[in-house]
């Protein structure tokens, strides 16, 4: 049996994914980062793209992520994202979902706030 670690992918709205994994692949400004059990502690920023989690039971979950941070400490990996969504497809679909999440966030930030009614 492979060594495992805890993974939590959270956004301001919800915990997107939480469970025990054997491998995680995330994208940082420096490139892709693969994490397995007993990884050295680290912190890094996430860029818009796909995160792949291979769960303890062998299931693979692909998540589209827009921005955020990643922390690895004591066999606990936490991804704190601006926005994230699990996808049914592979990396390319997750990348497209992540880009749409980024575009949606930009649209929301640019929208003028409604003035309160008197």
Coordinates of N, CA and C in Angstrom, one line a residue:
X1 N 0.8 -1.2 0.0 CA 0.0 0.0 0.0 C 0.9 1.2 0.0
X2 N 0.5 2.2 -0.8 CA 1.3 3.4 -1.0 C 1.1 4.3 0.3
X3 N 2.1 5.1 0.6 CA 2.0 6.1 1.7 C 1.0 7.2 1.2
X4 N 0.3 7.7 2.2 CA -0.8 8.6 1.9 C -0.6 9.9 2.7
X5 N -1.3 10.9 2.3 CA -1.3 12.2 3.0 C -2.7 12.8 2.9
X6 N -3.0 13.8 3.8 CA -4.3 14.4 3.7 C -4.3 15.6 2.8
X7 N -5.3 15.8 2.0 CA -5.5 16.9 1.0 C -6.8 17.6 1.3
X8 N -6.7 18.9 1.3 CA -7.9 19.8 1.4 C -7.8 20.9 0.4
X9 N -8.8 21.0 -0.5 CA -8.8 22.0 -1.5 C -10.0 22.9 -1.1
X10 N -9.7 24.1 -0.7 CA -10.8 25.0 -0.2 C -10.8 26.3 -1.0
X11 N -12.0 26.8 -1.1 CA -12.3 28.2 -1.7 C -13.1 29.0 -0.7
X12 N -13.3 30.2 -0.9 CA -14.1 31.0 0.1 C -15.5 30.5 0.2
X13 N -16.0 29.8 -0.8 CA -17.4 29.3 -0.7 C -17.6 28.0 -0.1
X14 N -16.5 27.1 -0.2 CA -16.7 25.7 0.2 C -15.4 24.9 0.2
X15 N -15.5 23.8 0.8 CA -14.4 22.8 0.7 C -14.7 22.0 -0.6
X16 N -13.8 22.2 -1.6 CA -14.1 21.6 -2.9 C -13.8 20.1 -2.9
X17 N -12.7 19.7 -2.2 CA -12.3 18.3 -2.1 C -11.5 18.1 -0.9
X18 N -11.8 17.0 -0.2 CA -11.0 16.7 1.0 C -10.9 15.2 1.1
X19 N -9.7 14.7 1.4 CA -9.6 13.2 1.5 C -8.1 12.8 1.6
X20 N -7.9 11.5 1.6 CA -6.6 11.0 1.6 C -6.1 10.7 0.2
X21 N -4.8 11.1 -0.1 CA -4.3 10.9 -1.4 C -2.9 10.2 -1.4
X22 N -2.5 9.7 -2.5 CA -1.2 9.2 -2.7 C -0.3 10.1 -3.6
X23 N -1.0 11.0 -4.3 CA -0.2 11.9 -5.2 C -1.1 13.2 -5.5
X24 N -0.4 14.3 -5.7 CA -1.1 15.5 -6.1 C -0.2 16.3 -7.0
X25 N -0.8 16.8 -8.1 CA -0.1 17.6 -9.1 C -0.7 18.9 -9.2
X26 N 0.1 20.0 -9.0 CA -0.5 21.4 -9.1 C 0.5 22.2 -9.9
X27 N 0.0 23.3 -10.4 CA 0.8 24.2 -11.2 C 1.1 25.5 -10.4
X28 N 2.4 25.9 -10.4 CA 2.9 27.1 -9.7 C 3.5 28.0 -10.8
X29 N 3.8 29.2 -10.5 CA 4.5 30.0 -11.5 C 5.9 29.4 -11.9
X30 N 6.5 28.6 -11.1 CA 7.7 28.0 -11.5 C 7.6 26.7 -12.3
X31 N 6.4 26.2 -12.4 CA 6.1 25.0 -13.2 C 5.2 24.0 -12.4
X32 N 5.1 22.8 -12.9 CA 4.3 21.8 -12.2 C 5.0 21.2 -11.0
X33 N 4.2 20.9 -9.9 CA 4.8 20.4 -8.7 C 4.0 19.2 -8.3
X34 N 4.8 18.1 -8.2 CA 4.2 16.8 -7.8 C 4.5 16.6 -6.3
X35 N 3.5 16.1 -5.6 CA 3.6 15.9 -4.2 C 3.2 14.5 -3.8
X36 N 4.0 13.9 -3.0 CA 3.7 12.5 -2.5 C 3.9 12.6 -1.0
X37 N 3.6 11.5 -0.3 CA 3.7 11.5 1.2 C 5.1 11.8 1.6
X38 N 5.2 12.4 2.8 CA 6.5 12.8 3.4 C 7.3 13.8 2.6
X39 N 6.6 14.6 1.8 CA 7.2 15.7 1.1 C 7.8 16.7 2.0
X40 N 8.8 17.4 1.7 CA 9.4 18.5 2.5 C 8.4 19.6 2.6
X41 N 8.4 20.3 3.7 CA 7.5 21.4 3.9 C 7.7 22.5 2.9
X42 N 6.7 23.1 2.4 CA 6.8 24.2 1.4 C 5.5 25.0 1.3
X43 N 5.6 26.2 0.8 CA 4.5 27.0 0.5 C 4.7 27.6 -0.9
X44 N 3.7 27.8 -1.6 CA 3.8 28.3 -3.0 C 2.5 28.9 -3.4
X45 N 2.6 29.6 -4.5 CA 1.4 30.2 -5.1 C 0.9 29.3 -6.2
X46 N -0.4 29.3 -6.5 CA -1.0 28.5 -7.5 C -1.3 29.4 -8.7
X47 N -1.2 28.9 -9.9 CA -1.7 29.7 -11.1 C -2.9 29.0 -11.6
X48 N -3.6 29.7 -12.5 CA -4.8 29.1 -13.1 C -4.5 27.9 -13.9
X49 N -5.2 26.8 -13.6 CA -4.9 25.5 -14.3 C -5.5 24.4 -13.5
X50 N -5.0 23.2 -13.9 CA -5.6 21.9 -13.3 C -4.8 21.5 -12.1
X51 N -5.5 20.9 -11.1 CA -4.9 20.2 -10.0 C -5.4 18.8 -10.1
X52 N -4.5 17.8 -10.0 CA -4.9 16.4 -10.1 C -4.6 15.8 -8.8
X53 N -5.6 15.1 -8.2 CA -5.4 14.4 -7.0 C -5.7 12.9 -7.2
X54 N -4.7 12.1 -6.9 CA -4.9 10.6 -6.9 C -5.2 10.2 -5.5
X55 N -6.5 9.7 -5.3 CA -6.9 9.3 -3.9 C -6.4 8.0 -3.5
X56 N -6.5 7.7 -2.3 CA -6.0 6.5 -1.7 C -6.6 5.2 -2.4
X57 N -7.9 5.3 -2.8 CA -8.6 4.2 -3.5 C -8.3 4.1 -5.0
X58 N -7.4 5.0 -5.5 CA -7.0 5.0 -6.9 C -7.8 5.9 -7.8
X59 N -8.9 6.5 -7.2 CA -9.7 7.4 -8.0 C -8.9 8.7 -8.3
X60 N -9.0 9.2 -9.5 CA -8.3 10.4 -9.9 C -9.4 11.6 -10.0
X61 N -9.1 12.6 -9.3 CA -10.0 13.8 -9.3 C -9.3 15.0 -9.9
X62 N -9.9 15.6 -10.9 CA -9.3 16.8 -11.6 C -10.1 18.0 -11.2
X63 N -9.4 19.0 -10.8 CA -10.0 20.2 -10.3 C -9.4 21.4 -11.0
X64 N -10.3 22.3 -11.6 CA -9.9 23.5 -12.2 C -9.8 24.6 -11.1
X65 N -8.6 25.2 -11.0 CA -8.3 26.1 -9.9 C -7.9 27.5 -10.5
X66 N -8.4 28.5 -9.9 CA -8.0 29.9 -10.3 C -7.3 30.5 -9.1
X67 N -6.0 30.6 -9.1 CA -5.2 31.3 -8.1 C -5.2 30.7 -6.8
X68 N -4.4 31.2 -5.9 CA -4.4 30.8 -4.5 C -3.0 30.4 -4.0
X69 N -3.0 29.6 -3.0 CA -1.8 29.1 -2.4 C -1.8 27.7 -2.0
X70 N -0.6 27.1 -1.9 CA -0.5 25.7 -1.6 C 0.5 25.6 -0.4
X71 N 0.1 24.8 0.6 CA 1.0 24.5 1.8 C 1.1 23.1 2.0
X72 N 2.4 22.6 2.2 CA 2.7 21.2 2.5 C 3.4 21.2 3.9
X73 N 2.8 20.5 4.8 CA 3.4 20.4 6.2 C 2.8 19.2 6.9
X74 N 3.8 18.3 7.3 CA 3.4 17.2 8.1 C 2.4 16.3 7.4
X75 N 2.6 15.9 6.2 CA 1.7 15.0 5.4 C 0.3 15.6 5.3
X76 N 0.2 16.9 5.3 CA -1.1 17.6 5.1 C -0.8 18.7 4.0
X77 N -1.6 18.6 2.9 CA -1.5 19.5 1.8 C -2.8 20.3 1.8
X78 N -2.7 21.6 1.8 CA -3.8 22.5 1.8 C -3.7 23.4 0.6
X79 N -4.7 23.5 -0.2 CA -4.8 24.4 -1.3 C -5.9 25.4 -1.0
X80 N -5.5 26.6 -0.8 CA -6.5 27.7 -0.5 C -6.6 28.5 -1.8
X81 N -7.7 28.3 -2.5 CA -7.9 28.9 -3.8 C -8.9 30.0 -3.9
X82 N -8.7 30.9 -4.8 CA -9.6 32.0 -5.1 C -11.0 31.4 -5.5
X83 N -10.9 30.4 -6.5 CA -12.0 29.7 -7.0 C -11.6 28.3 -7.5
X84 N -12.4 27.4 -7.3 CA -12.1 26.0 -7.7 C -13.4 25.2 -8.0
X85 N -13.3 24.3 -9.0 CA -14.4 23.4 -9.3 C -13.9 22.1 -9.8
X86 N -14.5 21.0 -9.3 CA -14.2 19.7 -9.8 C -14.7 19.5 -11.2
X87 N -13.9 18.9 -12.1 CA -14.4 18.6 -13.5 C -14.5 17.1 -13.7
X88 N -15.3 16.8 -14.7 CA -15.5 15.4 -15.0 C -14.5 14.9 -16.0
X89 N -13.8 15.8 -16.7 CA -12.8 15.4 -17.7 C -11.4 15.4 -17.2
X90 N -10.5 15.6 -18.1 CA -9.1 15.6 -17.7 C -8.5 16.9 -17.5
X91 N -7.2 17.0 -17.7 CA -6.4 18.3 -17.5 C -6.9 19.4 -18.4
X92 N -7.2 19.1 -19.6 CA -7.6 20.2 -20.6 C -8.9 20.8 -20.2
X93 N -9.8 19.9 -19.8 CA -11.1 20.5 -19.4 C -11.0 21.3 -18.1
X94 N -10.1 20.8 -17.1 CA -9.9 21.5 -15.9 C -9.3 22.9 -16.2
X95 N -8.4 22.9 -17.1 CA -7.7 24.2 -17.5 C -8.8 25.2 -18.0
X96 N -9.7 24.7 -18.9 CA -10.7 25.5 -19.4 C -11.7 26.0 -18.3
X97 N -12.0 25.1 -17.4 CA -12.9 25.5 -16.3 C -12.2 26.6 -15.4
X98 N -10.9 26.4 -15.2 CA -10.1 27.4 -14.4 C -10.1 28.7 -15.1
X99 N -9.9 28.7 -16.4 CA -9.9 30.0 -17.1 C -11.3 30.7 -17.1
X100 N -12.3 29.9 -17.1 CA -13.7 30.4 -17.0 C -13.9 31.0 -15.6
X101 N -13.4 30.3 -14.6 CA -13.6 30.8 -13.2 C -12.8 32.1 -13.1
X102 N -11.7 32.3 -13.7 CA -10.9 33.5 -13.7 C -11.7 34.6 -14.4
X103 N -12.2 34.3 -15.6 CA -13.0 35.3 -16.3 C -14.2 35.7 -15.5
X104 N -14.9 34.8 -14.9 CA -16.1 35.1 -14.1 C -15.8 36.0 -13.0
X105 N -14.6 35.7 -12.3 CA -14.2 36.6 -11.2 C -13.9 38.0 -11.6
X106 N -13.2 38.1 -12.8 CA -12.9 39.4 -13.3 C -14.2 40.2 -13.6
X107 N -15.2 39.5 -14.2 CA -16.4 40.2 -14.5 C -17.1 40.7 -13.3
X108 N -17.1 39.8 -12.2 CA -17.8 40.2 -11.0 C -17.1 41.4 -10.4
X109 N -15.7 41.5 -10.5 CA -15.0 42.6 -9.9 C -15.2 43.9 -10.6
X110 N -15.4 43.8 -12.0 CA -15.6 45.0 -12.8 C -17.0 45.5 -12.7
X111 N -18.0 44.7 -12.3 CA -19.4 45.1 -12.3 C -19.6 46.2 -11.3
X112 N -20.3 47.3 -11.6 CA -20.5 48.3 -10.7 C -21.5 47.8 -9.6
X113 N -21.2 48.3 -8.4 CA -22.1 47.9 -7.3 C -23.4 48.6 -7.4
X114 N -24.5 47.9 -7.1 CA -25.8 48.5 -7.2 C -26.0 49.5 -6.0
X115 N -26.6 50.6 -6.4 CA -26.8 51.6 -5.3 C -28.1 51.2 -4.5
X116 N -28.0 51.4 -3.2 CA -29.2 51.1 -2.4 C -30.4 51.9 -2.8
X117 N -31.5 51.3 -2.8 CA -32.8 52.0 -3.1 C -33.2 52.9 -1.9
X118 N -33.7 54.1 -2.2 CA -34.1 55.0 -1.1 C -35.3 54.5 -0.3

